Coordinates of C-alpha atoms in Angstrom, one line a residue:
Chain A
M1 CA -67.4 1.7 -84.4
S2 CA -64.2 3.1 -85.9
R3 CA -61.2 0.8 -86.0
I4 CA -59.2 0.7 -82.7
S5 CA -55.5 1.4 -83.5
Y6 CA -54.1 -1.2 -81.0
I7 CA -56.3 -4.1 -82.2
E8 CA -55.5 -5.7 -85.6
N9 CA -58.1 -8.4 -85.7
F10 CA -60.9 -7.9 -83.1
E11 CA -62.2 -11.5 -83.1
Q12 CA -58.6 -12.9 -82.7
W13 CA -57.8 -10.3 -80.0
Q14 CA -60.9 -11.1 -78.0
T15 CA -59.7 -14.7 -77.5
S16 CA -56.1 -13.8 -76.6
F17 CA -56.7 -13.1 -72.9
S18 CA -56.2 -15.7 -70.2
F19 CA -56.5 -13.6 -67.1
K20 CA -59.7 -11.8 -65.9
Q21 CA -60.9 -10.0 -62.8
E22 CA -64.5 -9.5 -61.9
V23 CA -65.9 -6.0 -60.9
K24 CA -69.4 -4.8 -60.1
V25 CA -70.5 -1.3 -61.0
R26 CA -71.0 0.7 -57.7
F27 CA -73.7 3.3 -57.3
S28 CA -71.1 6.0 -56.5
E29 CA -69.4 5.2 -59.9
T30 CA -72.5 6.2 -61.9
D31 CA -73.1 9.9 -62.9
M32 CA -76.1 12.1 -63.5
F33 CA -76.4 10.8 -67.1
G34 CA -77.4 7.5 -65.5
H35 CA -74.5 5.4 -66.6
L36 CA -71.0 4.4 -65.4
N37 CA -68.9 7.6 -65.4
N38 CA -66.1 7.5 -68.0
T39 CA -63.3 8.0 -65.5
I40 CA -64.0 4.7 -63.7
T41 CA -62.9 2.4 -66.6
F42 CA -59.3 3.4 -65.6
T43 CA -60.0 2.4 -62.0
Y44 CA -61.1 -1.0 -63.3
F45 CA -58.0 -1.2 -65.5
E46 CA -55.8 -0.5 -62.5
E47 CA -57.7 -3.0 -60.3
A48 CA -57.2 -5.8 -63.0
R49 CA -53.6 -4.8 -63.6
M50 CA -52.7 -5.1 -59.9
E51 CA -54.5 -8.5 -59.7
Y52 CA -52.6 -9.6 -62.8
F53 CA -49.3 -8.6 -61.4
K54 CA -50.1 -10.4 -58.1
H55 CA -51.1 -13.5 -60.0
L56 CA -47.7 -13.4 -61.7
G57 CA -46.0 -13.0 -58.4
L58 CA -44.6 -9.5 -59.3
M59 CA -46.6 -7.2 -57.1
Q60 CA -44.9 -7.9 -53.7
K61 CA -41.6 -6.4 -54.6
W62 CA -43.2 -3.1 -55.7
L63 CA -45.2 -2.8 -52.5
E64 CA -42.1 -3.1 -50.2
A65 CA -41.4 0.3 -48.6
N66 CA -37.7 -0.4 -48.6
D67 CA -37.4 -1.5 -52.2
D68 CA -36.3 1.2 -54.7
A69 CA -38.5 -0.1 -57.6
I70 CA -42.1 1.0 -58.3
I71 CA -44.2 0.9 -61.4
V72 CA -45.7 3.9 -63.0
V73 CA -48.2 4.4 -65.8
A74 CA -46.6 5.8 -69.0
D75 CA -49.8 6.1 -71.0
L76 CA -53.4 4.8 -71.0
Q77 CA -56.2 4.7 -73.4
C78 CA -59.8 3.4 -73.4
D79 CA -62.4 3.0 -76.2
Y80 CA -66.0 3.1 -75.0
L81 CA -68.1 0.7 -77.1
Q82 CA -71.2 0.4 -75.0
Q83 CA -72.8 2.3 -72.1
V84 CA -72.7 0.4 -68.8
F85 CA -75.1 0.8 -65.9
F86 CA -75.4 0.4 -62.1
D87 CA -75.0 -3.0 -60.7
E88 CA -73.6 -4.7 -63.8
H89 CA -71.1 -7.5 -63.3
L90 CA -68.2 -7.0 -65.6
Y91 CA -65.0 -9.0 -66.4
V92 CA -61.8 -7.0 -66.8
H93 CA -59.4 -9.0 -68.9
V94 CA -55.7 -8.0 -69.0
K95 CA -52.7 -9.3 -70.8
A96 CA -49.1 -8.4 -71.5
A97 CA -49.0 -7.5 -75.2
K98 CA -45.4 -6.4 -75.6
I99 CA -42.4 -6.4 -73.2
G100 CA -39.7 -3.8 -73.4
T101 CA -36.5 -3.3 -71.5
S102 CA -38.1 -1.7 -68.5
S103 CA -41.7 -1.4 -69.6
V104 CA -44.7 -3.6 -70.6
D105 CA -47.6 -2.8 -72.8
L106 CA -50.8 -4.1 -71.3
H107 CA -54.1 -4.6 -73.2
Y108 CA -57.5 -4.5 -71.5
M109 CA -60.9 -5.8 -72.5
I110 CA -64.0 -5.3 -70.4
T111 CA -66.9 -7.7 -71.1
R112 CA -70.4 -8.2 -69.8
E113 CA -71.7 -11.5 -68.5
D114 CA -73.0 -12.3 -71.9
G115 CA -69.5 -12.0 -73.3
S116 CA -70.2 -8.7 -75.2
V117 CA -67.3 -6.2 -75.1
C118 CA -68.2 -2.8 -73.6
Y119 CA -64.7 -1.3 -73.3
T120 CA -61.2 -2.0 -74.7
G121 CA -58.0 -0.3 -73.7
R122 CA -54.2 -0.4 -73.5
G123 CA -51.3 1.3 -71.7
A124 CA -47.7 1.0 -71.0
I125 CA -46.3 0.5 -67.4
V126 CA -42.7 1.4 -66.7
Q127 CA -40.6 0.2 -63.7
I128 CA -38.7 3.2 -62.2
S129 CA -36.4 3.9 -59.3
K130 CA -38.1 5.8 -56.5
A131 CA -34.8 7.5 -55.7
T132 CA -33.9 8.7 -59.2
G133 CA -37.2 8.7 -61.0
R134 CA -35.4 6.9 -63.9
S135 CA -36.5 3.7 -65.6
L136 CA -35.2 0.4 -64.2
P137 CA -34.7 -2.5 -66.6
W138 CA -36.7 -5.7 -65.7
A139 CA -34.8 -8.5 -64.1
E140 CA -34.5 -11.5 -66.4
E141 CA -36.9 -13.5 -64.2
V142 CA -39.5 -10.8 -64.4
K143 CA -39.1 -10.6 -68.1
A144 CA -39.6 -14.4 -68.2
V145 CA -42.7 -14.3 -66.1
L146 CA -44.3 -11.4 -68.1
G147 CA -43.3 -13.2 -71.4
Q148 CA -44.8 -16.6 -70.4
F149 CA -47.9 -16.0 -72.5
Q150 CA -46.3 -13.6 -74.9
E151 CA -43.6 -13.1 -77.5
V152 CA -40.8 -11.0 -76.0
E153 CA -40.0 -8.1 -78.3
Chain B
M1 CA -84.5 18.2 -39.7
S2 CA -83.6 16.5 -36.4
R3 CA -81.3 18.3 -34.0
I4 CA -77.7 17.7 -34.8
S5 CA -75.9 16.4 -31.7
Y6 CA -72.7 18.4 -32.1
I7 CA -74.4 21.8 -32.7
E8 CA -75.9 23.5 -29.6
N9 CA -77.2 26.7 -31.2
F10 CA -77.3 26.6 -35.0
E11 CA -77.4 30.4 -35.5
Q12 CA -74.4 30.9 -33.2
W13 CA -72.5 27.9 -34.7
Q14 CA -73.0 29.2 -38.2
T15 CA -71.1 32.4 -37.4
S16 CA -68.2 30.7 -35.5
F17 CA -66.1 29.8 -38.6
S18 CA -63.3 32.0 -39.8
F19 CA -61.7 29.7 -42.5
K20 CA -63.3 28.5 -45.7
Q21 CA -62.3 26.7 -48.9
E22 CA -64.2 26.9 -52.2
V23 CA -65.1 23.8 -54.1
K24 CA -67.1 23.2 -57.3
V25 CA -69.2 20.1 -57.8
R26 CA -67.6 18.0 -60.5
F27 CA -69.6 16.0 -63.1
S28 CA -67.9 12.8 -61.9
E29 CA -69.1 13.5 -58.4
T30 CA -72.8 13.3 -59.3
D31 CA -74.6 9.9 -59.3
M32 CA -77.5 8.5 -61.3
F33 CA -80.0 10.1 -58.9
G34 CA -78.8 13.4 -60.4
H35 CA -77.3 15.0 -57.3
L36 CA -73.9 15.0 -55.6
N37 CA -73.1 11.5 -54.3
N38 CA -73.2 11.3 -50.5
T39 CA -69.6 10.0 -50.3
I40 CA -68.1 13.2 -51.8
T41 CA -68.9 15.4 -48.8
F42 CA -66.1 13.6 -47.0
T43 CA -63.7 14.4 -49.8
Y44 CA -64.7 18.1 -49.5
F45 CA -64.2 17.9 -45.7
E46 CA -60.7 16.5 -46.2
E47 CA -59.8 19.1 -48.9
A48 CA -60.8 21.9 -46.5
R49 CA -59.1 20.2 -43.5
M50 CA -55.8 20.0 -45.4
E51 CA -56.1 23.7 -46.5
Y52 CA -56.9 24.7 -43.0
F53 CA -53.8 22.8 -41.6
K54 CA -51.7 24.4 -44.4
H55 CA -53.1 27.8 -43.5
L56 CA -52.1 27.2 -39.8
G57 CA -48.6 26.1 -40.9
L58 CA -49.0 22.6 -39.6
M59 CA -49.2 20.5 -42.8
Q60 CA -45.6 20.6 -43.9
K61 CA -44.3 18.4 -41.0
W62 CA -46.9 15.7 -41.6
L63 CA -46.0 15.5 -45.3
E64 CA -42.2 15.0 -44.7
A65 CA -41.3 11.4 -45.6
N66 CA -38.7 11.3 -42.8
D67 CA -40.9 12.6 -40.1
D68 CA -42.5 10.0 -37.8
A69 CA -45.7 11.9 -37.3
I70 CA -48.8 11.7 -39.5
I71 CA -52.4 12.5 -38.8
V72 CA -55.3 10.0 -39.1
V73 CA -59.0 10.3 -38.9
A74 CA -60.5 8.9 -35.7
D75 CA -64.2 9.5 -36.6
L76 CA -66.2 11.5 -39.1
Q77 CA -69.9 12.4 -39.5
C78 CA -72.0 14.4 -41.9
D79 CA -75.6 15.7 -41.9
Y80 CA -77.2 16.2 -45.3
L81 CA -79.6 19.2 -45.1
Q82 CA -80.1 19.8 -48.8
Q83 CA -79.5 18.1 -52.1
V84 CA -76.6 19.6 -54.1
F85 CA -76.2 19.5 -57.9
F86 CA -73.6 19.5 -60.6
D87 CA -71.6 22.7 -61.0
E88 CA -72.6 24.3 -57.8
H89 CA -70.0 26.5 -56.1
L90 CA -69.8 25.6 -52.4
Y91 CA -67.8 26.9 -49.4
V92 CA -66.4 24.3 -47.0
H93 CA -65.9 26.0 -43.6
V94 CA -63.7 24.3 -41.0
K95 CA -62.7 25.1 -37.4
A96 CA -61.0 23.5 -34.5
A97 CA -63.8 22.9 -32.0
K98 CA -61.9 21.2 -29.2
I99 CA -58.2 20.4 -28.7
G100 CA -57.1 17.2 -26.9
T101 CA -53.7 15.9 -25.9
S102 CA -53.0 14.4 -29.3
S103 CA -56.2 15.0 -31.1
V104 CA -58.4 17.8 -32.4
D105 CA -62.1 17.9 -33.0
L106 CA -62.9 19.7 -36.3
H107 CA -66.3 21.1 -37.3
Y108 CA -67.4 21.5 -40.9
M109 CA -70.1 23.5 -42.6
I110 CA -70.8 23.5 -46.3
T111 CA -72.7 26.5 -47.7
R112 CA -74.0 27.6 -51.0
E113 CA -73.2 31.0 -52.5
D114 CA -76.4 32.4 -51.1
G115 CA -75.2 31.4 -47.6
S116 CA -77.7 28.6 -47.0
V117 CA -76.2 25.5 -45.3
C118 CA -76.3 22.2 -47.3
Y119 CA -74.1 20.0 -45.1
T120 CA -72.7 20.1 -41.6
G121 CA -70.2 17.7 -40.1
R122 CA -67.5 17.0 -37.5
G123 CA -64.7 14.6 -36.8
A124 CA -61.6 14.0 -34.7
I125 CA -58.1 13.9 -36.1
V126 CA -55.3 12.2 -34.2
Q127 CA -51.6 12.6 -34.5
I128 CA -49.9 9.2 -34.5
S129 CA -46.4 7.8 -35.0
K130 CA -45.9 6.0 -38.3
A131 CA -43.5 3.6 -36.5
T132 CA -45.7 2.5 -33.6
G133 CA -49.2 3.5 -34.7
R134 CA -49.7 5.1 -31.3
S135 CA -51.0 8.6 -30.6
L136 CA -48.3 11.3 -30.4
P137 CA -49.1 14.3 -28.1
W138 CA -49.2 17.7 -29.8
A139 CA -46.1 19.9 -29.4
E140 CA -47.0 23.0 -27.3
E141 CA -46.6 25.3 -30.3
V142 CA -49.0 23.2 -32.4
K143 CA -51.5 23.3 -29.5
A144 CA -51.1 27.1 -29.4
V145 CA -51.7 27.4 -33.2
L146 CA -54.8 25.1 -33.1
G147 CA -56.1 26.9 -30.1
Q148 CA -55.7 30.4 -31.5
F149 CA -59.3 30.7 -32.3
Q150 CA -60.6 28.2 -29.7
E151 CA -60.7 27.5 -26.0
V152 CA -58.2 24.7 -25.2
E153 CA -59.9 21.8 -23.4
Chain C
M1 CA -60.9 3.8 -28.1
S2 CA -63.6 6.2 -26.9
R3 CA -67.1 4.8 -26.5
I4 CA -69.1 4.9 -29.8
S5 CA -72.4 6.6 -29.2
Y6 CA -74.6 4.3 -31.3
I7 CA -73.2 1.1 -29.8
E8 CA -74.4 0.1 -26.4
N9 CA -72.7 -3.2 -25.9
F10 CA -69.9 -3.8 -28.5
E11 CA -69.8 -7.6 -28.1
Q12 CA -73.5 -7.9 -28.5
W13 CA -73.6 -5.4 -31.4
Q14 CA -70.9 -7.3 -33.3
T15 CA -73.1 -10.5 -33.4
S16 CA -76.3 -8.6 -34.4
F17 CA -75.6 -8.5 -38.2
S18 CA -76.9 -11.1 -40.6
F19 CA -76.0 -9.5 -44.0
K20 CA -72.5 -8.8 -45.3
Q21 CA -70.8 -7.8 -48.5
E22 CA -67.2 -8.4 -49.4
V23 CA -64.9 -5.7 -50.7
K24 CA -61.2 -5.6 -51.6
V25 CA -59.1 -2.5 -51.1
R26 CA -58.2 -1.0 -54.5
F27 CA -54.8 0.6 -55.2
S28 CA -56.6 3.8 -56.2
E29 CA -58.3 3.9 -52.8
T30 CA -55.1 4.2 -50.9
D31 CA -53.4 7.6 -50.2
M32 CA -49.9 9.0 -49.8
F33 CA -50.0 8.0 -46.1
G34 CA -50.0 4.4 -47.3
H35 CA -53.4 3.3 -46.1
L36 CA -57.0 3.3 -47.2
N37 CA -58.1 6.9 -47.5
N38 CA -60.8 7.9 -45.0
T39 CA -63.3 8.9 -47.6
I40 CA -63.6 5.4 -49.0
T41 CA -65.3 3.8 -46.0
F42 CA -68.4 5.7 -47.0
T43 CA -68.2 4.2 -50.5
Y44 CA -68.0 0.8 -48.9
F45 CA -71.0 1.6 -46.7
E46 CA -73.0 2.6 -49.8
E47 CA -71.9 -0.5 -51.7
A48 CA -73.1 -2.7 -48.8
R49 CA -76.3 -0.7 -48.3
M50 CA -77.3 -1.1 -52.0
E51 CA -76.6 -4.9 -51.9
Y52 CA -78.6 -5.1 -48.7
F53 CA -81.6 -3.3 -50.2
K54 CA -81.3 -5.5 -53.3
H55 CA -81.2 -8.6 -51.0
L56 CA -84.4 -7.3 -49.4
G57 CA -86.0 -6.8 -52.8
L58 CA -86.4 -3.0 -52.3
M59 CA -83.8 -1.6 -54.7
Q60 CA -85.6 -2.1 -58.0
K61 CA -88.4 0.4 -57.3
W62 CA -85.9 3.2 -56.5
L63 CA -84.0 2.6 -59.7
E64 CA -87.0 2.9 -62.0
A65 CA -86.8 6.2 -63.9
N66 CA -90.5 6.6 -63.9
D67 CA -91.1 6.0 -60.2
D68 CA -91.3 9.1 -58.0
A69 CA -89.5 7.6 -55.0
I70 CA -85.8 7.6 -54.4
I71 CA -83.8 7.2 -51.2
V72 CA -81.4 9.8 -49.9
V73 CA -78.8 9.9 -47.1
A74 CA -79.9 12.0 -44.1
D75 CA -76.7 11.5 -42.1
L76 CA -73.7 9.3 -42.0
Q77 CA -70.9 8.6 -39.5
C78 CA -67.9 6.4 -39.3
D79 CA -65.5 5.4 -36.5
Y80 CA -62.0 4.4 -37.6
L81 CA -60.7 1.7 -35.2
Q82 CA -57.7 0.4 -37.2
Q83 CA -55.7 1.4 -40.3
V84 CA -56.5 -0.7 -43.4
F85 CA -54.1 -1.3 -46.3
F86 CA -54.0 -2.1 -50.0
D87 CA -55.4 -5.4 -51.1
E88 CA -57.1 -6.3 -47.8
H89 CA -60.3 -8.3 -48.1
L90 CA -63.0 -6.8 -45.9
Y91 CA -66.6 -7.6 -45.0
V92 CA -69.0 -4.8 -44.8
H93 CA -71.9 -5.8 -42.5
V94 CA -75.1 -3.8 -42.6
K95 CA -78.4 -4.0 -40.7
A96 CA -81.6 -2.0 -40.2
A97 CA -81.3 -0.8 -36.6
K98 CA -84.5 1.3 -36.3
I99 CA -87.3 1.9 -38.7
G100 CA -89.1 5.3 -38.9
T101 CA -92.1 6.5 -40.9
S102 CA -90.2 7.3 -44.0
S103 CA -86.6 6.5 -42.8
V104 CA -84.4 3.7 -41.6
D105 CA -81.4 3.9 -39.4
L106 CA -78.7 1.6 -40.7
H107 CA -75.7 0.3 -38.8
Y108 CA -72.4 -0.7 -40.5
M109 CA -69.5 -2.8 -39.3
I110 CA -66.4 -3.5 -41.4
T111 CA -64.3 -6.5 -40.4
R112 CA -61.1 -8.2 -41.6
E113 CA -60.9 -11.8 -42.6
D114 CA -59.8 -12.6 -39.0
G115 CA -63.0 -11.1 -37.7
S116 CA -61.4 -8.0 -36.1
V117 CA -63.4 -4.8 -36.5
C118 CA -61.6 -2.0 -38.4
Y119 CA -64.6 0.4 -38.9
T120 CA -68.0 0.9 -37.5
G121 CA -70.7 3.3 -38.7
R122 CA -74.3 4.3 -38.9
G123 CA -76.6 6.6 -40.9
A124 CA -80.2 7.3 -41.7
I125 CA -81.7 6.8 -45.1
V126 CA -84.9 8.7 -46.1
Q127 CA -87.4 7.9 -48.9
I128 CA -88.3 11.1 -50.7
S129 CA -90.3 12.1 -53.7
K130 CA -88.2 13.2 -56.7
A131 CA -90.9 15.7 -57.7
T132 CA -91.4 17.5 -54.3
G133 CA -88.2 16.6 -52.5
R134 CA -90.4 15.7 -49.4
S135 CA -90.2 12.5 -47.4
L136 CA -92.5 9.6 -48.5
P137 CA -93.8 7.2 -45.8
W138 CA -92.8 3.6 -46.3
A139 CA -95.4 1.3 -47.8
E140 CA -96.5 -1.3 -45.2
E141 CA -94.8 -4.1 -47.1
V142 CA -91.5 -2.2 -47.2
K143 CA -91.8 -1.6 -43.4
A144 CA -92.4 -5.3 -43.0
V145 CA -89.4 -6.3 -45.0
L146 CA -87.1 -3.9 -43.3
G147 CA -88.4 -5.0 -39.9
Q148 CA -88.0 -8.7 -40.5
F149 CA -84.9 -8.8 -38.4
Q150 CA -85.7 -5.8 -36.3
E151 CA -88.2 -4.3 -33.9
V152 CA -90.2 -1.6 -35.6
E153 CA -90.1 1.7 -33.6
Chain D
M1 CA -40.1 10.7 -74.3
S2 CA -41.6 8.6 -77.1
R3 CA -43.5 10.5 -79.7
I4 CA -47.2 11.0 -78.9
S5 CA -49.3 9.9 -81.8
Y6 CA -51.8 12.8 -81.7
I7 CA -49.2 15.6 -81.5
E8 CA -47.3 16.4 -84.6
N9 CA -45.1 19.3 -83.4
F10 CA -45.0 19.5 -79.6
E11 CA -43.8 23.2 -79.4
Q12 CA -46.6 24.3 -81.8
W13 CA -49.2 22.1 -80.1
Q14 CA -48.3 23.6 -76.7
T15 CA -49.2 27.1 -77.8
S16 CA -52.5 26.1 -79.6
F17 CA -54.8 26.2 -76.5
S18 CA -56.8 29.2 -75.5
F19 CA -58.9 27.7 -72.7
K20 CA -57.7 26.4 -69.4
Q21 CA -59.1 25.4 -66.0
E22 CA -57.2 25.3 -62.7
V23 CA -57.3 22.3 -60.5
K24 CA -55.4 21.5 -57.2
V25 CA -54.3 18.0 -56.4
R26 CA -56.4 16.7 -53.4
F27 CA -55.0 14.4 -50.7
S28 CA -57.6 11.8 -51.5
E29 CA -56.3 11.8 -55.2
T30 CA -52.8 10.6 -54.2
D31 CA -52.0 6.9 -53.8
M32 CA -49.6 4.8 -51.7
F33 CA -46.8 5.4 -54.2
G34 CA -46.9 9.0 -53.0
H35 CA -48.1 10.7 -56.2
L36 CA -51.3 11.6 -58.0
N37 CA -53.0 8.3 -58.9
N38 CA -53.1 7.7 -62.7
T39 CA -56.9 7.5 -62.8
I40 CA -57.4 11.1 -61.7
T41 CA -56.1 12.7 -64.9
F42 CA -59.3 11.6 -66.5
T43 CA -61.3 13.3 -63.8
Y44 CA -59.3 16.5 -64.5
F45 CA -59.9 16.1 -68.3
E46 CA -63.7 15.8 -67.6
E47 CA -63.7 18.8 -65.3
A48 CA -61.9 20.9 -67.9
R49 CA -64.1 19.6 -70.7
M50 CA -67.3 20.5 -68.9
E51 CA -66.0 24.0 -68.1
Y52 CA -65.0 24.4 -71.8
F53 CA -68.5 23.4 -73.0
K54 CA -70.0 25.8 -70.4
H55 CA -67.7 28.5 -71.7
L56 CA -68.9 27.9 -75.2
G57 CA -72.6 28.0 -74.1
L58 CA -73.2 24.3 -75.0
M59 CA -73.5 22.6 -71.7
Q60 CA -77.0 23.8 -70.6
K61 CA -78.8 21.9 -73.3
W62 CA -77.2 18.6 -72.4
L63 CA -78.1 19.0 -68.7
E64 CA -81.8 19.5 -69.3
A65 CA -83.7 16.5 -68.1
N66 CA -86.3 16.9 -70.8
D67 CA -83.8 17.2 -73.7
D68 CA -83.1 14.0 -75.6
A69 CA -79.4 14.9 -76.4
I70 CA -76.5 14.0 -74.1
I71 CA -72.8 13.7 -74.8
V72 CA -70.8 10.5 -74.2
V73 CA -67.1 9.7 -74.4
A74 CA -66.1 7.6 -77.4
D75 CA -62.5 7.3 -76.4
L76 CA -59.9 8.8 -74.1
Q77 CA -56.1 8.6 -73.8
C78 CA -53.5 10.2 -71.6
D79 CA -49.7 10.3 -71.7
Y80 CA -48.0 10.7 -68.3
L81 CA -44.8 12.8 -68.8
Q82 CA -44.0 13.7 -65.2
Q83 CA -45.1 12.5 -61.7
V84 CA -47.4 15.0 -59.9
F85 CA -47.8 15.4 -56.1
F86 CA -50.2 16.4 -53.4
D87 CA -51.2 20.1 -53.4
E88 CA -49.8 21.0 -56.8
H89 CA -51.7 23.7 -58.7
L90 CA -52.3 22.5 -62.3
Y91 CA -53.8 24.0 -65.4
V92 CA -55.9 21.8 -67.6
H93 CA -55.9 23.1 -71.1
V94 CA -58.6 21.9 -73.6
K95 CA -59.3 22.6 -77.2
A96 CA -61.5 21.2 -80.0
A97 CA -59.0 19.6 -82.4
K98 CA -61.3 18.3 -85.0
I99 CA -65.1 18.5 -85.5
G100 CA -67.1 15.6 -87.0
T101 CA -70.8 15.2 -87.9
S102 CA -71.9 14.4 -84.4
S103 CA -68.5 14.2 -82.6
V104 CA -65.6 16.4 -81.6
D105 CA -62.0 15.4 -80.9
L106 CA -60.7 17.2 -77.9
H107 CA -57.1 17.7 -76.9
Y108 CA -55.9 18.1 -73.3
M109 CA -52.6 19.4 -71.9
I110 CA -52.0 19.6 -68.1
T111 CA -49.2 22.1 -67.0
R112 CA -47.6 23.1 -63.8
E113 CA -47.4 26.7 -62.6
D114 CA -43.9 26.9 -64.2
G115 CA -45.5 26.0 -67.6
S116 CA -43.9 22.5 -67.8
V117 CA -46.2 19.9 -69.2
C118 CA -47.0 16.9 -67.0
Y119 CA -49.8 15.2 -68.9
T120 CA -51.2 15.3 -72.4
G121 CA -54.3 13.7 -73.7
R122 CA -57.1 13.5 -76.3
G123 CA -60.5 11.9 -76.8
A124 CA -63.6 12.1 -78.9
I125 CA -67.0 13.1 -77.5
V126 CA -70.2 12.1 -79.3
Q127 CA -73.6 13.6 -79.1
I128 CA -76.2 10.8 -78.7
S129 CA -80.0 10.5 -78.2
K130 CA -80.9 9.3 -74.8
A131 CA -83.9 7.5 -76.3
T132 CA -82.2 5.6 -79.1
G133 CA -78.6 5.6 -78.0
R134 CA -77.7 6.6 -81.5
S135 CA -75.4 9.6 -82.5
L136 CA -77.2 12.9 -83.1
P137 CA -75.6 15.3 -85.7
W138 CA -74.5 18.7 -84.3
A139 CA -76.9 21.6 -85.0
E140 CA -75.2 24.1 -87.3
E141 CA -74.8 26.7 -84.6
V142 CA -73.1 24.2 -82.3
K143 CA -70.7 23.3 -85.1
A144 CA -70.0 27.0 -85.6
V145 CA -69.3 27.5 -81.9
L146 CA -67.0 24.5 -81.6
G147 CA -65.3 25.5 -84.8
Q148 CA -64.6 29.1 -83.8
F149 CA -61.0 28.4 -83.0
Q150 CA -60.6 25.4 -85.3
E151 CA -60.8 24.3 -88.9
V152 CA -64.0 22.3 -89.4
E153 CA -63.3 18.9 -91.0

């Protein structure tokens, strides 16, 4: 497996997550090659990201119809280390890797029940204004919450 | 194939559609049994329904964020007559079969390029108020447009 | 709500399920109207159906690449009683309602945590031969397992 | 917009594609934030990739049930430059950017009808053996076809 650009030390990185969300591979998520279709890992990333934000108490604000702030994806990437099959139980680990003014870089690791890593990923999320489409700086308390487990940039 | 409850005369029914939308089976829409996954026919029905409403000039109003009316699905059904595979070109036919006070019963027929029918379906759509969640009667002009090709109930 | 053709007595029907599978509404399963997209109920039906078959010990055979038998969907329908939103926890109940020679009619009921019913559905599954595409009669032991909780037709 | 690691000169890169596939944003592909859900760009990438391989005459072999070779995704990334909405017509451009022994690095660019770029992406595809799961070197003629428009590494 070629080196993954966003992971410096794989063993260290593997142990750096403290939040995980369980998912089970659905039949409709497989494809005719018999394994989990490649597009679904991003659904799992989103599922875990949302749970992570809920866990941190940040999600509610973004879901309020009257609030101007929403979060959007700036970029996403996934490295496919192993094929995954129907009915497997997976854990999607997520952490805030770097916090910017109005964005946060999230890392993802998907493991099997035996702990082996099948997918890794990362991607930045940006808070924007629904009205203007422009980025909205994090409130200090949001920054604090996101940074609890992480060095703030 | 058992008789389909919403089709009285299959030959007649087949020739009763005047609107169709083309779709192509995506790789991600297949499943590990090698064919189109059963859940996707409803995606195709929605795709054709939206194009049909756009074609009739009805869609714009429901998409306006400030308008109180949206349409919701009341029920849906699909009969699977033939297996369909990756990369097939299909035509999704749709028609208004019966118009109610605030609802419309749509019929669907999915055919291959050779004209053979692989799926049939039907389902009622209801216009509701976003604010109250209650059904909103069709405006007379909407009823007229929907009824152009059909007997009004 | 108009009477649902496959349910004779709603109160009685509601209490007739003994198997259920939990699902949580994903962000990617919502649509721009703000609720769960109508196509996803069929994904939930499939998810619960597969768990149900696993629970009955029937799934393994159909997943074996070398076995000639697979199951396919003959028809599906869903009635949408209530709108459902992001992050809701739902229970997808499934039961074998009627067993045929090579098919089984399954009923579905999706409830909220408070027990209220948001969706109902039904659909027949048929066992076919991969090689011929023709229906394959159930083995006696499969019929027995499916019929444990049900009258055999 | 932050510099995208796989694009050296954006203007030059934009003009380097010769293959494109049209897609239209489906209603079921939007989410409750009102725009195209972030997971769907990868569905569009796959759709365009498959069409590209078909166009090059490579797809047939990988679809044959009796052939040992399939292609799998090694990694994928997407940069989200603009929000995209229901019913937009998009063009998904794809090209082979670099050809390895048993892999190919593909670049993706999704544009609006006015030519503006909403998404960019890249990802490596690897040819593997179904039996062993190991990478299978390209046949010389495949390499030639993939390299028609590109420098071979």
